[in-house]
CSV table of C-alpha atoms in Angstrom, one decimal:
chain,number,residue,atom,x,y,z
A,1,UNK,CA,-60.8,-83.0,50.5
A,2,UNK,CA,-62.3,-86.2,49.1
A,3,UNK,CA,-65.2,-85.4,46.8
A,4,UNK,CA,-66.5,-89.0,46.7
A,5,UNK,CA,-70.1,-88.9,48.0
A,6,UNK,CA,-69.9,-85.2,48.6
A,7,UNK,CA,-72.5,-82.7,47.3
A,8,UNK,CA,-71.2,-79.9,45.2
A,9,UNK,CA,-73.0,-76.7,44.2
A,10,UNK,CA,-71.7,-75.5,40.8
A,11,UNK,CA,-72.6,-72.3,39.0
A,12,UNK,CA,-72.1,-71.8,35.3
A,13,UNK,CA,-72.6,-75.5,34.8
A,14,UNK,CA,-74.1,-75.3,31.4
A,15,UNK,CA,-70.9,-75.1,29.3
A,16,UNK,CA,-67.2,-74.7,29.2
A,17,UNK,CA,-65.2,-75.2,32.4
A,18,UNK,CA,-68.4,-75.5,34.4
A,19,UNK,CA,-69.7,-78.5,32.4
A,20,UNK,CA,-66.3,-80.2,32.4
A,21,UNK,CA,-66.0,-79.7,36.2
A,22,UNK,CA,-69.4,-81.2,36.6
A,23,UNK,CA,-68.4,-84.3,34.7
A,24,UNK,CA,-65.0,-84.6,36.4
A,25,UNK,CA,-66.8,-84.5,39.8
A,26,UNK,CA,-69.4,-87.0,38.7
A,27,UNK,CA,-66.7,-89.4,37.7
A,28,UNK,CA,-65.5,-89.2,41.3
A,29,UNK,CA,-69.0,-90.0,42.4
A,30,UNK,CA,-69.7,-86.5,43.7
A,31,UNK,CA,-73.4,-85.5,43.7
A,32,UNK,CA,-74.2,-82.2,42.0
A,33,UNK,CA,-76.5,-79.3,42.4
A,34,UNK,CA,-76.0,-77.6,39.1
A,35,UNK,CA,-76.9,-73.9,38.4
A,36,UNK,CA,-76.9,-72.0,35.1
A,37,UNK,CA,-78.9,-69.2,33.4
A,38,UNK,CA,-79.4,-71.4,30.4
A,39,UNK,CA,-81.9,-74.1,31.4
A,40,UNK,CA,-81.5,-76.1,28.2
A,41,UNK,CA,-77.7,-76.3,28.5
A,42,UNK,CA,-78.1,-77.0,32.2
A,43,UNK,CA,-80.3,-80.0,31.5
A,44,UNK,CA,-77.7,-81.4,29.0
A,45,UNK,CA,-74.9,-81.2,31.6
A,46,UNK,CA,-77.1,-82.8,34.2
A,47,UNK,CA,-78.0,-85.7,31.9
A,48,UNK,CA,-74.3,-86.3,31.1
A,49,UNK,CA,-73.4,-86.2,34.8
A,50,UNK,CA,-76.2,-88.7,35.7
A,51,UNK,CA,-74.6,-91.2,33.3
A,52,UNK,CA,-72.0,-91.7,36.0
A,53,UNK,CA,-74.6,-92.9,38.5
A,54,UNK,CA,-74.8,-89.8,40.7
A,55,UNK,CA,-77.6,-87.5,41.6
A,56,UNK,CA,-77.7,-84.2,39.8
A,57,UNK,CA,-80.3,-81.6,40.4
A,58,UNK,CA,-80.9,-78.7,38.1
A,59,UNK,CA,-81.4,-75.1,39.3
A,60,UNK,CA,-81.9,-72.5,36.6
A,61,UNK,CA,-80.3,-69.4,38.1
A,62,UNK,CA,-79.2,-65.8,37.4
A,63,UNK,CA,-76.4,-65.3,40.0
A,64,UNK,CA,-77.0,-61.5,39.7
A,65,UNK,CA,-80.5,-62.1,41.2
A,66,UNK,CA,-79.9,-61.9,45.0
A,67,UNK,CA,-83.3,-63.1,45.9
A,68,UNK,CA,-82.9,-66.2,43.6
A,69,UNK,CA,-79.5,-66.9,45.1
A,70,UNK,CA,-80.9,-66.5,48.7
A,71,UNK,CA,-83.6,-69.1,47.9
A,72,UNK,CA,-81.2,-71.6,46.4
A,73,UNK,CA,-79.8,-73.2,49.6
A,74,UNK,CA,-83.3,-74.4,50.6
A,75,UNK,CA,-83.8,-75.9,47.1
A,76,UNK,CA,-80.5,-77.7,47.2
A,77,UNK,CA,-81.1,-79.0,50.8
A,78,UNK,CA,-84.5,-80.3,49.7
A,79,UNK,CA,-82.8,-82.3,46.9
A,80,UNK,CA,-79.5,-83.4,48.6
A,81,UNK,CA,-79.7,-82.8,52.4
A,82,UNK,CA,-76.2,-81.3,52.6
A,83,UNK,CA,-73.6,-79.2,50.8
A,84,UNK,CA,-69.9,-79.9,51.0
A,85,UNK,CA,-68.5,-77.9,48.1
A,86,UNK,CA,-69.4,-74.6,46.5
A,87,UNK,CA,-67.8,-73.7,43.2
A,88,UNK,CA,-68.5,-70.2,41.9
A,89,UNK,CA,-67.7,-70.5,38.2
A,90,UNK,CA,-70.4,-68.4,36.5
A,91,UNK,CA,-68.9,-65.4,34.6
A,92,UNK,CA,-69.2,-63.2,31.6
A,93,UNK,CA,-66.7,-61.0,29.6
A,94,UNK,CA,-66.8,-57.4,28.4
A,95,UNK,CA,-64.3,-55.9,26.0
A,96,UNK,CA,-63.5,-52.3,25.1
A,97,UNK,CA,-61.7,-49.3,26.7
A,98,UNK,CA,-63.1,-47.7,29.8
A,99,UNK,CA,-64.3,-44.8,27.7
A,100,UNK,CA,-66.2,-47.2,25.4
A,101,UNK,CA,-67.8,-49.1,28.3
A,102,UNK,CA,-71.2,-48.0,29.3
A,103,UNK,CA,-72.2,-47.7,32.9
A,104,UNK,CA,-74.9,-50.3,32.3
A,105,UNK,CA,-72.5,-52.8,30.8
A,106,UNK,CA,-69.9,-52.3,33.6
A,107,UNK,CA,-72.6,-52.8,36.3
A,108,UNK,CA,-74.0,-55.9,34.4
A,109,UNK,CA,-70.6,-57.6,34.5
A,110,UNK,CA,-69.8,-56.7,38.1
A,111,UNK,CA,-73.2,-58.0,39.2
A,112,UNK,CA,-72.5,-61.4,37.7
A,113,UNK,CA,-68.7,-61.8,38.1
A,114,UNK,CA,-68.3,-60.4,41.6
A,115,UNK,CA,-71.7,-59.7,43.3
A,116,UNK,CA,-72.8,-63.2,42.3
A,117,UNK,CA,-69.8,-64.8,44.0
A,118,UNK,CA,-70.4,-62.8,47.1
A,119,UNK,CA,-74.1,-63.6,47.2
A,120,UNK,CA,-73.4,-67.4,46.7
A,121,UNK,CA,-70.8,-67.4,49.5
A,122,UNK,CA,-73.2,-65.6,51.8
A,123,UNK,CA,-76.0,-68.0,51.0
A,124,UNK,CA,-74.0,-71.2,51.4
A,125,UNK,CA,-71.4,-70.6,54.0
A,126,UNK,CA,-73.8,-71.5,56.9
A,127,UNK,CA,-74.5,-74.9,55.3
A,128,UNK,CA,-70.8,-75.5,54.5
A,129,UNK,CA,-69.9,-74.7,58.1
A,130,UNK,CA,-72.1,-77.6,59.3
A,131,UNK,CA,-70.0,-80.2,57.4
A,132,UNK,CA,-66.9,-81.9,58.8
A,133,UNK,CA,-64.8,-80.8,55.8
A,134,UNK,CA,-66.0,-78.3,53.2
A,135,UNK,CA,-64.6,-75.9,50.6
A,136,UNK,CA,-65.4,-72.8,48.6
A,137,UNK,CA,-63.9,-72.5,45.2
A,138,UNK,CA,-64.1,-69.1,43.5
A,139,UNK,CA,-63.0,-68.9,39.8
A,140,UNK,CA,-61.1,-65.7,39.1
A,141,UNK,CA,-59.0,-65.4,35.9
A,142,UNK,CA,-55.5,-64.8,34.6
A,143,UNK,CA,-56.9,-61.3,34.4
A,144,UNK,CA,-57.2,-61.3,38.1
A,145,UNK,CA,-53.4,-61.4,38.2
A,146,UNK,CA,-52.5,-59.2,35.2
A,147,UNK,CA,-54.2,-56.1,33.7
A,148,UNK,CA,-54.3,-55.9,29.9
A,149,UNK,CA,-55.8,-52.8,28.4
A,150,UNK,CA,-59.4,-52.8,27.1
A,151,UNK,CA,-60.5,-55.0,30.0
A,152,UNK,CA,-61.2,-52.6,32.8
A,153,UNK,CA,-64.5,-54.0,33.9
A,154,UNK,CA,-63.4,-57.7,33.5
A,155,UNK,CA,-60.1,-57.1,35.4
A,156,UNK,CA,-61.9,-55.1,38.1
A,157,UNK,CA,-64.3,-58.0,38.7
A,158,UNK,CA,-61.7,-60.7,38.7
A,159,UNK,CA,-59.3,-58.8,40.9
A,160,UNK,CA,-62.3,-58.3,43.2
A,161,UNK,CA,-62.9,-62.0,43.3
A,162,UNK,CA,-59.3,-62.6,44.1
A,163,UNK,CA,-59.2,-60.1,46.9
A,164,UNK,CA,-62.5,-61.2,48.4
A,165,UNK,CA,-61.4,-64.8,48.4
A,166,UNK,CA,-58.0,-64.2,49.9
A,167,UNK,CA,-59.4,-62.2,52.7
A,168,UNK,CA,-62.2,-64.7,53.4
A,169,UNK,CA,-59.6,-67.5,53.4
A,170,UNK,CA,-57.9,-65.8,56.4
A,171,UNK,CA,-61.2,-65.4,58.2
A,172,UNK,CA,-61.9,-69.1,57.7
A,173,UNK,CA,-58.5,-70.3,59.0
A,174,UNK,CA,-59.0,-72.9,61.8
A,175,UNK,CA,-62.5,-73.7,60.6
A,176,UNK,CA,-63.7,-76.7,58.7
A,177,UNK,CA,-64.3,-74.6,55.5
A,178,UNK,CA,-61.3,-74.2,53.1
A,179,UNK,CA,-61.0,-71.7,50.3
A,180,UNK,CA,-59.5,-72.0,46.8
A,181,UNK,CA,-59.2,-69.3,44.2
A,182,UNK,CA,-58.7,-70.3,40.6
A,183,UNK,CA,-56.9,-68.3,37.9
A,184,UNK,CA,-57.5,-69.9,34.5
A,185,UNK,CA,-55.4,-68.8,31.5
A,186,UNK,CA,-56.4,-69.3,27.9
A,187,UNK,CA,-59.1,-72.0,28.1
A,188,UNK,CA,-61.0,-72.7,24.9
A,189,UNK,CA,-64.5,-71.8,26.2
A,190,UNK,CA,-67.3,-69.7,24.6
A,191,UNK,CA,-66.5,-66.7,26.9
A,192,UNK,CA,-65.0,-64.7,23.9
A,193,UNK,CA,-67.9,-65.4,21.5
A,194,UNK,CA,-70.5,-64.5,24.2
A,195,UNK,CA,-68.6,-61.4,25.4
A,196,UNK,CA,-70.2,-57.9,25.1
A,197,UNK,CA,-68.2,-55.2,23.3
A,198,UNK,CA,-68.3,-51.5,22.5
A,199,UNK,CA,-71.6,-50.5,20.9
A,200,UNK,CA,-69.8,-48.5,18.3
A,201,UNK,CA,-67.5,-51.4,17.1
A,202,UNK,CA,-68.0,-52.5,13.6
A,203,UNK,CA,-68.6,-56.1,12.6
A,204,UNK,CA,-65.1,-56.3,11.2
A,205,UNK,CA,-63.6,-55.0,14.4
A,206,UNK,CA,-65.6,-57.5,16.4
A,207,UNK,CA,-64.4,-60.4,14.2
A,208,UNK,CA,-60.8,-59.2,14.5
A,209,UNK,CA,-61.0,-59.1,18.3
A,210,UNK,CA,-62.6,-62.6,18.3
A,211,UNK,CA,-59.9,-64.0,16.1
A,212,UNK,CA,-57.2,-62.5,18.5
A,213,UNK,CA,-59.0,-64.0,21.5
A,214,UNK,CA,-59.3,-67.4,20.0
A,215,UNK,CA,-55.5,-67.6,19.4
A,216,UNK,CA,-55.0,-67.3,23.2
A,217,UNK,CA,-57.8,-69.7,24.2
A,218,UNK,CA,-56.1,-73.0,23.6
A,219,UNK,CA,-56.4,-75.3,26.6
A,220,UNK,CA,-59.2,-77.8,26.3
A,221,UNK,CA,-61.8,-77.3,29.1
A,222,UNK,CA,-61.6,-80.9,30.3
A,223,UNK,CA,-57.9,-80.4,31.0
A,224,UNK,CA,-58.6,-77.2,32.9
A,225,UNK,CA,-61.3,-79.0,34.9
A,226,UNK,CA,-58.9,-81.8,35.9
A,227,UNK,CA,-56.3,-79.3,37.1
A,228,UNK,CA,-59.0,-77.5,39.2
A,229,UNK,CA,-60.3,-80.7,40.7
A,230,UNK,CA,-56.8,-81.8,41.6
A,231,UNK,CA,-56.3,-78.5,43.4
A,232,UNK,CA,-59.5,-79.0,45.3
A,233,UNK,CA,-58.5,-82.5,46.4
A,234,UNK,CA,-55.1,-81.2,47.5
A,235,UNK,CA,-56.7,-78.3,49.5
A,236,UNK,CA,-54.7,-75.8,47.5
A,237,UNK,CA,-55.4,-72.1,48.3
A,238,UNK,CA,-54.6,-71.0,44.8
A,239,UNK,CA,-54.8,-72.9,41.5
A,240,UNK,CA,-53.2,-71.4,38.3
A,241,UNK,CA,-54.5,-73.1,35.2
A,242,UNK,CA,-52.1,-73.2,32.2
A,243,UNK,CA,-48.5,-72.5,31.5
A,244,UNK,CA,-49.5,-69.1,30.1
A,245,UNK,CA,-51.1,-68.1,33.3
A,246,UNK,CA,-48.2,-69.4,35.4
A,247,UNK,CA,-45.5,-67.6,33.3
A,248,UNK,CA,-47.5,-64.3,33.2
A,249,UNK,CA,-48.2,-64.5,37.0
A,250,UNK,CA,-44.5,-64.8,37.7
A,251,UNK,CA,-43.6,-62.0,35.2
A,252,UNK,CA,-46.1,-59.7,36.9
A,253,UNK,CA,-44.5,-60.4,40.3
A,254,UNK,CA,-41.0,-59.6,38.9
A,255,UNK,CA,-42.0,-56.5,36.9
A,256,UNK,CA,-45.4,-55.3,38.4
A,257,UNK,CA,-45.5,-52.1,36.3
A,258,UNK,CA,-43.4,-52.8,33.2
A,259,UNK,CA,-44.2,-56.4,32.4
A,260,UNK,CA,-46.3,-55.4,29.4
A,261,UNK,CA,-43.2,-54.0,27.6
A,262,UNK,CA,-42.0,-57.6,27.2
A,263,UNK,CA,-45.3,-58.7,25.7
A,264,UNK,CA,-45.8,-56.7,22.5
A,265,UNK,CA,-49.2,-57.1,20.9
A,266,UNK,CA,-50.9,-58.8,23.8
A,267,UNK,CA,-51.8,-55.8,25.9
A,268,UNK,CA,-54.9,-55.0,23.9
A,269,UNK,CA,-56.3,-58.5,23.4
A,270,UNK,CA,-59.3,-59.8,25.2
A,271,UNK,CA,-59.1,-62.9,27.5
């Protein structure tokens, strides 16, 4: 897929991988329909992208709001007249054991991380199908490949994205719409600092978990964005971002039940 002069819809565009993906696409002269819950951060991304001479529209959006998602294609078409690429990047994190995770928080995460992806695909697939070449890119996680403790909700959502994407890929075979699922490893974004945790956790416990997470989140977001963009341009069905994700994905394949025994101290850390 050549992104030059394409129109890409990108969620979670206000920061992290989303912002860096927006700028990487803009450098390739891809026009952007940017969506994020944070309107101020969204405006900053759009302004930076426009510096590359492309059109970037701003769409404040909660991907968990099905009505708002259903209305988005019309707004994007009014601004751009077409959609060639859909990147579902928006996501949140939630730490704690299953026993510590409230039903409210579990559902909150699933509505954003999984239901939001499904709703966006449902909304934009008809428009993508009208294009000669189009692609859906769904961002899962390393934790859509492996299952550390204290991440039941997050793993459930990211495995769901992976399964949904892989099945949809088979349904789209032979059509003009391709599918890529992305599994980032430890990328240095704000997902750890913005994650929800157990209500009963002390401040000291929260800071300890945050320090552990930051040790694992090392790849600069621009590098992750470049890897993802190369995967899109090469029509790759799966993109694994980072050597940590690559090594752990192979380890899980070799020892699907017992791989954690080789990774002391990591099993209880948050992604």
